[in-house]
Amino acid sequence: MGTDWHRHKIVQEDFTAGQMMLKVMRSKPKNDQILCNATCLVANLSTSSEDQGGLQELLSCLCEIMKSDVKGSALLVQISRGVANFSAFPQNTDKLLQHLPVIVYKFLKSPDNIVKMHGMRAVLHLLSKKPSNTVEELLRDGAGDLLTNISRLPGVIDAIQTSLLTQAPSRSRPSFR
């Protein structure tokens, strides 16, 4: 997984060497493990704020792979993790919002719990950056899946309740408004 410096060097070297990661991802290899390893690398690299500009083509390619007929759950885990990592950065919001229906269908509705959690991470990042656009799309399909998945995560409801109680305590003195 390396340090930020190592990840940055990998992105630089890949660009200098002719964008080999992009070529591998676009090549549609017959061996799913090759694509799984490549998407794993991209997902790891996508955590670097410094390299988001240099990773845009890989993000687009990851979205194209996401839309395809992905067979293996290991590959879907890496794709969903990459999408969730990319969604943490504002410059990727508009591109990922275009793919929100696919994120809902492939990730939030997945039988794999890890894929669901990465899908929730992605949707929550988008929700924090463009709430109205995200909600509008989720109301078409996905809001129920998101809320159901959140409610099933251990500790999440308690954490939300605790956060709410800091702003709206269960006990208080009379107030005059």
CSV table of C-alpha atoms in Angstrom, one decimal:
chain,number,residue,atom,x,y,z
A,1,MET,CA,0.0,0.0,0.0
A,2,GLY,CA,3.0,2.3,0.6
A,3,THR,CA,3.2,5.9,1.5
A,4,ASP,CA,1.7,9.0,-0.3
A,5,TRP,CA,5.2,9.5,-1.8
A,6,HIS,CA,5.3,6.0,-3.2
A,7,ARG,CA,1.8,6.3,-4.6
A,8,HIS,CA,2.6,9.6,-6.2
A,9,LYS,CA,5.8,8.1,-7.8
A,10,ILE,CA,3.8,5.3,-9.2
A,11,VAL,CA,1.3,7.7,-10.8
A,12,GLN,CA,4.2,9.7,-12.2
A,13,GLU,CA,6.1,6.7,-13.5
A,14,ASP,CA,2.9,5.3,-15.1
A,15,PHE,CA,2.3,8.5,-17.0
A,16,THR,CA,5.9,8.7,-18.1
A,17,ALA,CA,5.9,5.0,-19.3
A,18,GLY,CA,2.8,5.5,-21.5
A,19,GLN,CA,-0.1,4.9,-19.1
A,20,MET,CA,0.3,1.2,-18.8
A,21,MET,CA,-2.3,0.8,-16.1
A,22,LEU,CA,-4.9,2.4,-18.4
A,23,LYS,CA,-3.8,0.1,-21.2
A,24,VAL,CA,-4.2,-3.0,-18.9
A,25,MET,CA,-7.6,-1.9,-17.7
A,26,ARG,CA,-8.8,-1.2,-21.2
A,27,SER,CA,-7.4,-4.5,-22.7
A,28,LYS,CA,-10.2,-6.6,-21.2
A,29,PRO,CA,-7.9,-9.4,-20.1
A,30,LYS,CA,-9.4,-12.9,-20.2
A,31,ASN,CA,-7.9,-13.6,-16.7
A,32,ASP,CA,-10.0,-11.7,-14.2
A,33,GLN,CA,-7.2,-11.6,-11.7
A,34,ILE,CA,-5.2,-9.3,-13.9
A,35,LEU,CA,-8.1,-6.8,-14.0
A,36,CYS,CA,-8.6,-7.3,-10.2
A,37,ASN,CA,-5.0,-6.5,-9.5
A,38,ALA,CA,-5.1,-3.4,-11.8
A,39,THR,CA,-8.3,-2.1,-10.2
A,40,CYS,CA,-6.8,-2.8,-6.7
A,41,LEU,CA,-3.8,-0.6,-7.6
A,42,VAL,CA,-6.0,2.1,-9.0
A,43,ALA,CA,-8.2,2.0,-5.9
A,44,ASN,CA,-5.1,2.4,-3.7
A,45,LEU,CA,-3.7,5.2,-5.8
A,46,SER,CA,-7.1,7.0,-5.7
A,47,THR,CA,-6.6,7.9,-2.1
A,48,SER,CA,-4.1,10.6,-3.0
A,49,SER,CA,-5.5,14.2,-3.2
A,50,GLU,CA,-2.3,15.3,-5.0
A,51,ASP,CA,-2.8,12.9,-7.9
A,52,GLN,CA,-6.5,13.3,-8.7
A,53,GLY,CA,-5.8,15.3,-11.8
A,54,GLY,CA,-3.5,12.6,-13.2
A,55,LEU,CA,-5.9,9.8,-12.4
A,56,GLN,CA,-8.9,11.1,-14.3
A,57,GLU,CA,-8.6,8.7,-17.2
A,58,LEU,CA,-8.3,5.8,-14.8
A,59,LEU,CA,-11.4,7.0,-13.0
A,60,SER,CA,-13.3,7.1,-16.3
A,61,CYS,CA,-12.0,3.6,-17.2
A,62,LEU,CA,-13.0,2.3,-13.7
A,63,CYS,CA,-16.5,3.7,-14.3
A,64,GLU,CA,-16.6,1.9,-17.7
A,65,ILE,CA,-15.6,-1.4,-16.1
A,66,MET,CA,-18.2,-0.8,-13.4
A,67,LYS,CA,-20.9,-0.5,-16.0
A,68,SER,CA,-19.8,-3.8,-17.7
A,69,ASP,CA,-20.9,-7.3,-16.8
A,70,VAL,CA,-18.5,-7.8,-13.8
A,71,LYS,CA,-18.5,-11.5,-12.8
A,72,GLY,CA,-16.2,-11.9,-9.9
A,73,SER,CA,-17.0,-10.5,-6.4
A,74,ALA,CA,-13.3,-9.9,-5.8
A,75,LEU,CA,-13.2,-7.6,-8.8
A,76,LEU,CA,-16.4,-5.8,-7.7
A,77,VAL,CA,-14.9,-5.2,-4.3
A,78,GLN,CA,-11.9,-3.4,-5.9
A,79,ILE,CA,-14.1,-1.4,-8.3
A,80,SER,CA,-16.4,-0.3,-5.5
A,81,ARG,CA,-13.5,0.6,-3.3
A,82,GLY,CA,-11.9,2.6,-6.1
A,83,VAL,CA,-15.2,4.5,-6.8
A,84,ALA,CA,-15.6,5.2,-3.0
A,85,ASN,CA,-12.1,6.5,-2.7
A,86,PHE,CA,-12.4,8.7,-5.8
A,87,SER,CA,-15.7,10.0,-4.5
A,88,ALA,CA,-13.9,11.6,-1.5
A,89,PHE,CA,-12.6,14.3,-3.7
A,90,PRO,CA,-14.7,17.2,-5.0
A,91,GLN,CA,-13.2,17.2,-8.5
A,92,ASN,CA,-14.7,13.8,-9.1
A,93,THR,CA,-18.2,14.5,-7.9
A,94,ASP,CA,-19.9,15.5,-11.2
A,95,LYS,CA,-18.4,12.5,-13.0
A,96,LEU,CA,-19.5,10.1,-10.4
A,97,LEU,CA,-23.0,11.6,-10.1
A,98,GLN,CA,-23.5,10.6,-13.7
A,99,HIS,CA,-22.9,7.0,-12.7
A,100,LEU,CA,-25.0,7.1,-9.5
A,101,PRO,CA,-27.7,4.8,-10.9
A,102,VAL,CA,-25.0,2.2,-11.6
A,103,ILE,CA,-23.4,2.7,-8.2
A,104,VAL,CA,-26.8,2.0,-6.6
A,105,TYR,CA,-27.6,-1.0,-8.8
A,106,LYS,CA,-24.1,-2.6,-8.7
A,107,PHE,CA,-23.0,-1.7,-5.2
A,108,LEU,CA,-25.9,-0.8,-2.9
A,109,LYS,CA,-28.0,-3.8,-4.2
A,110,SER,CA,-25.0,-6.2,-4.1
A,111,PRO,CA,-25.3,-9.4,-2.1
A,112,ASP,CA,-21.7,-8.8,-1.0
A,113,ASN,CA,-21.5,-6.7,2.2
A,114,ILE,CA,-18.1,-5.2,1.5
A,115,VAL,CA,-19.3,-4.0,-1.9
A,116,LYS,CA,-22.4,-2.5,-0.2
A,117,MET,CA,-20.3,-0.7,2.4
A,118,HIS,CA,-18.0,0.8,-0.3
A,119,GLY,CA,-21.2,1.8,-2.2
A,120,MET,CA,-22.5,3.5,0.9
A,121,ARG,CA,-19.1,5.3,1.3
A,122,ALA,CA,-19.4,6.6,-2.3
A,123,VAL,CA,-23.0,7.7,-2.0
A,124,LEU,CA,-22.3,9.4,1.3
A,125,HIS,CA,-19.3,11.3,-0.1
A,126,LEU,CA,-21.5,12.4,-3.1
A,127,LEU,CA,-24.3,13.4,-0.7
A,128,SER,CA,-21.9,15.6,1.3
A,129,LYS,CA,-20.7,17.4,-1.8
A,130,LYS,CA,-23.8,17.7,-3.9
A,131,PRO,CA,-26.8,16.9,-1.6
A,132,SER,CA,-29.7,18.0,-3.9
A,133,ASN,CA,-28.3,16.2,-7.0
A,134,THR,CA,-27.6,13.1,-5.0
A,135,VAL,CA,-30.9,13.0,-3.3
A,136,GLU,CA,-32.8,13.7,-6.5
A,137,GLU,CA,-31.1,10.6,-8.1
A,138,LEU,CA,-31.5,8.5,-4.9
A,139,LEU,CA,-35.3,9.2,-4.8
A,140,ARG,CA,-35.6,7.6,-8.3
A,141,ASP,CA,-33.9,4.5,-6.9
A,142,GLY,CA,-31.6,3.7,-4.1
A,143,ALA,CA,-32.8,5.7,-1.1
A,144,GLY,CA,-34.4,2.7,0.5
A,145,ASP,CA,-31.3,0.5,-0.1
A,146,LEU,CA,-29.0,3.2,1.3
A,147,LEU,CA,-31.1,3.6,4.5
A,148,THR,CA,-31.6,-0.1,5.0
A,149,ASN,CA,-27.9,-0.8,4.6
A,150,ILE,CA,-27.0,2.0,7.0
A,151,SER,CA,-29.4,0.7,9.6
A,152,ARG,CA,-27.8,-2.7,9.4
A,153,LEU,CA,-24.3,-1.5,10.1
A,154,PRO,CA,-23.4,-2.1,13.7
A,155,GLY,CA,-23.0,1.1,15.7
A,156,VAL,CA,-24.1,3.5,12.9
A,157,ILE,CA,-27.5,4.3,14.2
A,158,ASP,CA,-26.1,4.8,17.7
A,159,ALA,CA,-23.4,7.1,16.3
A,160,ILE,CA,-26.1,9.1,14.5
A,161,GLN,CA,-28.2,9.3,17.6
A,162,THR,CA,-25.3,10.4,19.7
A,163,SER,CA,-24.5,13.1,17.1
A,164,LEU,CA,-28.1,14.3,17.1
A,165,LEU,CA,-28.2,14.4,20.9
A,166,THR,CA,-25.3,16.8,20.9
A,167,GLN,CA,-27.4,19.3,19.0
A,168,ALA,CA,-30.9,18.3,20.3
A,169,PRO,CA,-30.5,16.9,23.8
A,170,SER,CA,-33.1,14.5,25.2
A,171,ARG,CA,-33.4,16.7,28.4
A,172,SER,CA,-33.2,20.4,28.6
A,173,ARG,CA,-34.4,23.5,30.5
A,174,PRO,CA,-37.5,25.4,29.4
A,175,SER,CA,-36.6,27.8,26.6
A,176,PHE,CA,-38.2,31.1,25.6
A,177,ARG,CA,-38.1,31.7,21.9
